JSON list of C-alpha atoms in Angstrom, two decimals:
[
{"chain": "A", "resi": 1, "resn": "UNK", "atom": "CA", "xyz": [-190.24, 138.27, 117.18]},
{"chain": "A", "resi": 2, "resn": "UNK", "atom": "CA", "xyz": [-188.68, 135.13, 118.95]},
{"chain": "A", "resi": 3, "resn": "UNK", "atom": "CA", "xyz": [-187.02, 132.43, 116.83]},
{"chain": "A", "resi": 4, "resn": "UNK", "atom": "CA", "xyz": [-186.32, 129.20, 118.22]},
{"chain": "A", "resi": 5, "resn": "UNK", "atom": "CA", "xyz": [-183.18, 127.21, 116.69]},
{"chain": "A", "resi": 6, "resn": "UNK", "atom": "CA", "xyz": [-182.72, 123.84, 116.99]},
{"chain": "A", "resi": 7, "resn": "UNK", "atom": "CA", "xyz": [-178.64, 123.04, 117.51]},
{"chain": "A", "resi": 8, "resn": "UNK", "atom": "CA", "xyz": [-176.81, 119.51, 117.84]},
{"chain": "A", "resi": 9, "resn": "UNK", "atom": "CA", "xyz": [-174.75, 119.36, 121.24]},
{"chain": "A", "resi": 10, "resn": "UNK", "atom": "CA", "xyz": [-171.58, 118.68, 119.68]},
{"chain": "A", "resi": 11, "resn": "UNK", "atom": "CA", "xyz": [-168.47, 119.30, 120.94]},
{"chain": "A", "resi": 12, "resn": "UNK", "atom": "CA", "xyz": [-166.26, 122.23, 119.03]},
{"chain": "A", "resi": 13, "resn": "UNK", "atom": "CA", "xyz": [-162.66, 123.58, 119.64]},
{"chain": "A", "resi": 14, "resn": "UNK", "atom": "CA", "xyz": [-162.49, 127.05, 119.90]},
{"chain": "A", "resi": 15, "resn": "UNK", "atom": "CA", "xyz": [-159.47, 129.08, 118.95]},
{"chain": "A", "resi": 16, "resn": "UNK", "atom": "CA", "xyz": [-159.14, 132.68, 119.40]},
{"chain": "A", "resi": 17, "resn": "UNK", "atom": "CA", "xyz": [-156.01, 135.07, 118.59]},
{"chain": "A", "resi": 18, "resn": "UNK", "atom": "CA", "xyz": [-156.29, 138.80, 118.96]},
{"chain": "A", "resi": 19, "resn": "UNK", "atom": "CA", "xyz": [-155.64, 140.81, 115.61]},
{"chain": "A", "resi": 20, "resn": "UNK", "atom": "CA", "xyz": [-155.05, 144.42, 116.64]},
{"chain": "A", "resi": 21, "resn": "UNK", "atom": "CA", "xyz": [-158.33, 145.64, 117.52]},
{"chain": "A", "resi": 22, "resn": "UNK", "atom": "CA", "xyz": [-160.45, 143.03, 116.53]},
{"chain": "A", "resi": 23, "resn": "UNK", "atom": "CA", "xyz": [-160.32, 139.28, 117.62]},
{"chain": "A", "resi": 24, "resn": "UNK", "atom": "CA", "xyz": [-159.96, 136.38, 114.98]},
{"chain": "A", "resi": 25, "resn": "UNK", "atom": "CA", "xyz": [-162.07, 132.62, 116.31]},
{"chain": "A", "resi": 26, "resn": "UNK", "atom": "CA", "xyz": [-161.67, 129.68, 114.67]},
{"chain": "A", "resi": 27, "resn": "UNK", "atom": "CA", "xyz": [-164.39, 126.99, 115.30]},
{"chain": "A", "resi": 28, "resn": "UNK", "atom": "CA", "xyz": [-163.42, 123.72, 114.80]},
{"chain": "A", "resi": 29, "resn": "UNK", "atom": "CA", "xyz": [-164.69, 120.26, 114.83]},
{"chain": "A", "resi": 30, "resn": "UNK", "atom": "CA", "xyz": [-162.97, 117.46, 116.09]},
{"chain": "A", "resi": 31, "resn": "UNK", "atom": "CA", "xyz": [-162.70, 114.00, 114.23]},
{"chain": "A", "resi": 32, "resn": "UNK", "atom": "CA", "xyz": [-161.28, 111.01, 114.82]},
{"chain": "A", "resi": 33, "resn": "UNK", "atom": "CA", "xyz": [-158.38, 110.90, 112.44]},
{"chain": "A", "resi": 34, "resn": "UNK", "atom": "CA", "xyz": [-158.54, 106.71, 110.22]},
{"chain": "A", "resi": 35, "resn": "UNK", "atom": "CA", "xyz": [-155.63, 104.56, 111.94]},
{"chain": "A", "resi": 36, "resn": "UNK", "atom": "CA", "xyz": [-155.80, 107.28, 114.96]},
{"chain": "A", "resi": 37, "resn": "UNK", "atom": "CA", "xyz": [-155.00, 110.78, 115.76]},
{"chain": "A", "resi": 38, "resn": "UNK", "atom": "CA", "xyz": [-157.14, 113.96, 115.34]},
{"chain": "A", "resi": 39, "resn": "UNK", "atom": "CA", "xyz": [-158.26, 116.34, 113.22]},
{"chain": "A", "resi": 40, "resn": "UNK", "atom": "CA", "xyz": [-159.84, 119.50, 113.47]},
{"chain": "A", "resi": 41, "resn": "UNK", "atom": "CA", "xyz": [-161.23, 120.96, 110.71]},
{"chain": "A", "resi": 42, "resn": "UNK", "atom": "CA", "xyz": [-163.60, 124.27, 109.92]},
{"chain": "A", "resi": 43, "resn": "UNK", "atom": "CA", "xyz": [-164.99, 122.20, 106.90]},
{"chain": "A", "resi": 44, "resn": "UNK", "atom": "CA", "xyz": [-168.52, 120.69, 108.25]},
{"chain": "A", "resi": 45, "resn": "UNK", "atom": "CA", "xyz": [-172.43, 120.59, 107.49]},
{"chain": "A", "resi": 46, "resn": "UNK", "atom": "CA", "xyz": [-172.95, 122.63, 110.55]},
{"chain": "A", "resi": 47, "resn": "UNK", "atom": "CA", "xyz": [-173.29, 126.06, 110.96]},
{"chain": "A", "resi": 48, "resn": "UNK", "atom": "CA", "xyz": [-171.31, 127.16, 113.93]},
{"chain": "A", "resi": 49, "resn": "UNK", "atom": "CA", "xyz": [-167.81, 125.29, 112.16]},
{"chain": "A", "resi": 50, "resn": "UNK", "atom": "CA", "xyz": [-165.45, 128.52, 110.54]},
{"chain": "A", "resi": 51, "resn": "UNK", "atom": "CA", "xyz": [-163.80, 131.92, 111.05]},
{"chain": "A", "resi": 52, "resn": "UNK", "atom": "CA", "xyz": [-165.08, 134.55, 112.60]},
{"chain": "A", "resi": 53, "resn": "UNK", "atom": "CA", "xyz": [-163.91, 138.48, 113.43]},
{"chain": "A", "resi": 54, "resn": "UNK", "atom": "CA", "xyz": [-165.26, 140.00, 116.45]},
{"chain": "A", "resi": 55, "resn": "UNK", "atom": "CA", "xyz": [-165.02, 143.36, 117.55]},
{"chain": "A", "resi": 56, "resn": "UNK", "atom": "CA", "xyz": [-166.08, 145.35, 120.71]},
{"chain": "A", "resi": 57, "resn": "UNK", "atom": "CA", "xyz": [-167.22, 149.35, 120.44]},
{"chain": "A", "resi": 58, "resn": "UNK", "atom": "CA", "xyz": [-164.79, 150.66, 123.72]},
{"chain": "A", "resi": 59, "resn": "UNK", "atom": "CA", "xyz": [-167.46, 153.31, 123.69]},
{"chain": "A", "resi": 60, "resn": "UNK", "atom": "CA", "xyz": [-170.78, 151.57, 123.77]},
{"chain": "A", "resi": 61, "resn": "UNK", "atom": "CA", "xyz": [-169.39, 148.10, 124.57]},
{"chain": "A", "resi": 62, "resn": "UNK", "atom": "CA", "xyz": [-171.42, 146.57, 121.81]},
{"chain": "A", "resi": 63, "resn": "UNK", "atom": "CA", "xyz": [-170.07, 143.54, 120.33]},
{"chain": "A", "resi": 64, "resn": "UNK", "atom": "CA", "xyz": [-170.33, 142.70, 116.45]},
{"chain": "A", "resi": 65, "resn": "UNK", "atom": "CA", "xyz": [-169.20, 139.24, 115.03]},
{"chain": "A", "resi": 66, "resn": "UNK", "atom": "CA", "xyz": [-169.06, 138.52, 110.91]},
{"chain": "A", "resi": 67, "resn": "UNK", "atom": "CA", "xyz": [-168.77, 135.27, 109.97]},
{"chain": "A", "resi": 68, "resn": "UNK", "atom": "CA", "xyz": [-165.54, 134.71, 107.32]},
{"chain": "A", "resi": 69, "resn": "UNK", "atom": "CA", "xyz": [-167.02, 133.03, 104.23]},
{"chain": "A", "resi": 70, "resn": "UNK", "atom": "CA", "xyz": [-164.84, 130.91, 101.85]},
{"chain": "A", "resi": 71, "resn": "UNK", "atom": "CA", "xyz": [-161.82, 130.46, 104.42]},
{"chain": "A", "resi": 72, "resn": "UNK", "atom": "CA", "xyz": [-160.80, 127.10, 105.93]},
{"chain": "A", "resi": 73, "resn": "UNK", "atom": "CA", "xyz": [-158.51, 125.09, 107.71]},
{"chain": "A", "resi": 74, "resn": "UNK", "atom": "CA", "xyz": [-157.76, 121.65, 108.76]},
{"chain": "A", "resi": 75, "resn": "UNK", "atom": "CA", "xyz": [-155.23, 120.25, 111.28]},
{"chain": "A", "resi": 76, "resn": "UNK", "atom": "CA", "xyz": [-154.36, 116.63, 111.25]},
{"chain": "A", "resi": 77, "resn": "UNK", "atom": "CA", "xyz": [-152.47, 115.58, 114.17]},
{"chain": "A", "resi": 78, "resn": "UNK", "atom": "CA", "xyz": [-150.94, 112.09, 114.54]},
{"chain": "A", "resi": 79, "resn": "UNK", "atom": "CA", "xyz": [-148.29, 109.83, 115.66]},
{"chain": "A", "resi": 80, "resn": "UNK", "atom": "CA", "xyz": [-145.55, 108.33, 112.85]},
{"chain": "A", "resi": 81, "resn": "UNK", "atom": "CA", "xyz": [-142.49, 106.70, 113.39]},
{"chain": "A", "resi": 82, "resn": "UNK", "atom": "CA", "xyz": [-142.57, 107.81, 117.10]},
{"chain": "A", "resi": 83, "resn": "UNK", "atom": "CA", "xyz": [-142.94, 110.99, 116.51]},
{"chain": "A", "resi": 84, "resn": "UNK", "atom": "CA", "xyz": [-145.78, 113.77, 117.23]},
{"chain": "A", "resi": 85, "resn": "UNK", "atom": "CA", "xyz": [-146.64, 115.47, 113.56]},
{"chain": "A", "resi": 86, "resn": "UNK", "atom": "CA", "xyz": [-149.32, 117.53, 112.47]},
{"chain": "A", "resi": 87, "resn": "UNK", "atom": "CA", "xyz": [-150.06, 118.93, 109.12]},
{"chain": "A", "resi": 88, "resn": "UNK", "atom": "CA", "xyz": [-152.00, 122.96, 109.21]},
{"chain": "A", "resi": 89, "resn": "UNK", "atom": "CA", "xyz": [-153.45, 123.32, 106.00]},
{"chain": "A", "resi": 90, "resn": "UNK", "atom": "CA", "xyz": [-155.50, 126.80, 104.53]},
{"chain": "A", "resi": 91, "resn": "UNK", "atom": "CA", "xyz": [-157.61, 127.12, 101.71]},
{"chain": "A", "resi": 92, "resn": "UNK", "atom": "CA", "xyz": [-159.80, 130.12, 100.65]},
{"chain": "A", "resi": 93, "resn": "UNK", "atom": "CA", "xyz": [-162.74, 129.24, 98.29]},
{"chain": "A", "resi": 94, "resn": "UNK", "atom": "CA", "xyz": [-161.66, 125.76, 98.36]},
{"chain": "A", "resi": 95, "resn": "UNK", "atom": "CA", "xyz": [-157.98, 126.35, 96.59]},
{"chain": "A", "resi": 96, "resn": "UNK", "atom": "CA", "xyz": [-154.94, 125.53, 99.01]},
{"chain": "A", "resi": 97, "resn": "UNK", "atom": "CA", "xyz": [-152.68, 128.64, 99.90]},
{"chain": "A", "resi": 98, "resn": "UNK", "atom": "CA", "xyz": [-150.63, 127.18, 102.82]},
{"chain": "A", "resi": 99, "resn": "UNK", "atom": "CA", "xyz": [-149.65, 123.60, 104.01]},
{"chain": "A", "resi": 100, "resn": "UNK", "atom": "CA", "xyz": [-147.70, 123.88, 107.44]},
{"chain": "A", "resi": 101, "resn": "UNK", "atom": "CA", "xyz": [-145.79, 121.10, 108.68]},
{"chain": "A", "resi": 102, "resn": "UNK", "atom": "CA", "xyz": [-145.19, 120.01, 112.23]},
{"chain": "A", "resi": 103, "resn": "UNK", "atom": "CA", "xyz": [-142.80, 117.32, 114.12]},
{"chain": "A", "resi": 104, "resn": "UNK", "atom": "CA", "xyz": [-142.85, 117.65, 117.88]},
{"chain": "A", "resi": 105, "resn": "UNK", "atom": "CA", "xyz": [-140.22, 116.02, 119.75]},
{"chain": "A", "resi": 106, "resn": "UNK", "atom": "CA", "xyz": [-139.71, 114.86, 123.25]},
{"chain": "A", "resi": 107, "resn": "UNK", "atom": "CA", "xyz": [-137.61, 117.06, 125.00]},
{"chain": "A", "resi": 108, "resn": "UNK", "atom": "CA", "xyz": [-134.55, 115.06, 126.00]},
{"chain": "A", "resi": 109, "resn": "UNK", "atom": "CA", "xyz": [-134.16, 114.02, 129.90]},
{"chain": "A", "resi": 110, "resn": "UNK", "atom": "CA", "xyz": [-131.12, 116.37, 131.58]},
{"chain": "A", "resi": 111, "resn": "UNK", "atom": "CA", "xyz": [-128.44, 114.54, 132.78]},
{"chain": "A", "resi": 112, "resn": "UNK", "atom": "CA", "xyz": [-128.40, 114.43, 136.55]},
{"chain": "A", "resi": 113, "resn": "UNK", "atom": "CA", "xyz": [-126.34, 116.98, 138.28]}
]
């Protein structure tokens, strides 16, 4: 039997990171951040934003993918006080387990030899 799914052409941010033998994607959905900047986030009404683990059979090449329930992240990216920071934050089932912190600064000009 066919099925036929309707799906919004919005824009997503794929990241993927191998995890031994099996490969780890986040799907995420950009947002304007309020007062600018960016964030990404898994958290959404849609179905194709979260986690996913795919794995390939070496022997039959057939590929399974299970979506990872309950897991989510956001990254807020932004500009303050002239510097490039971003906040990483995890939660499983909604309760926070890790907050990372970034500041990314300009790497400073070499003197001329």
């Amino acid at each position: 039997m066919l099925q036929l799914r309707s799906f919004s052409l919005t824009a997503l941010v794929l990241l993927t990171a191998p995890l031994g033998i099996i490969g780890v994607t986040a799907t995420l959905l950009p947002r304007s951040r309020p007062g600018g900047g960016l964030v990404l986030t898994s958290r959404s009404d849609l179905d194709q934003p979260g986690h996913y683990l795919a794995h390939t059979d070496p022997a039959t090449k057939q590929l399974t993918v299970l979506a990872v329930h309950g897991f989510a992240e956001q990254l807020d990216v932004y500009v303050q006080d002239g510097e490039l920071r971003a906040e990483h934050a995890f939660s499983i089932f909604g309760l926070p387990f890790l907050v990372l912190h970034y500041r990314i600064h300009r790497k400073p000009a070499s003197p001329a030899a």
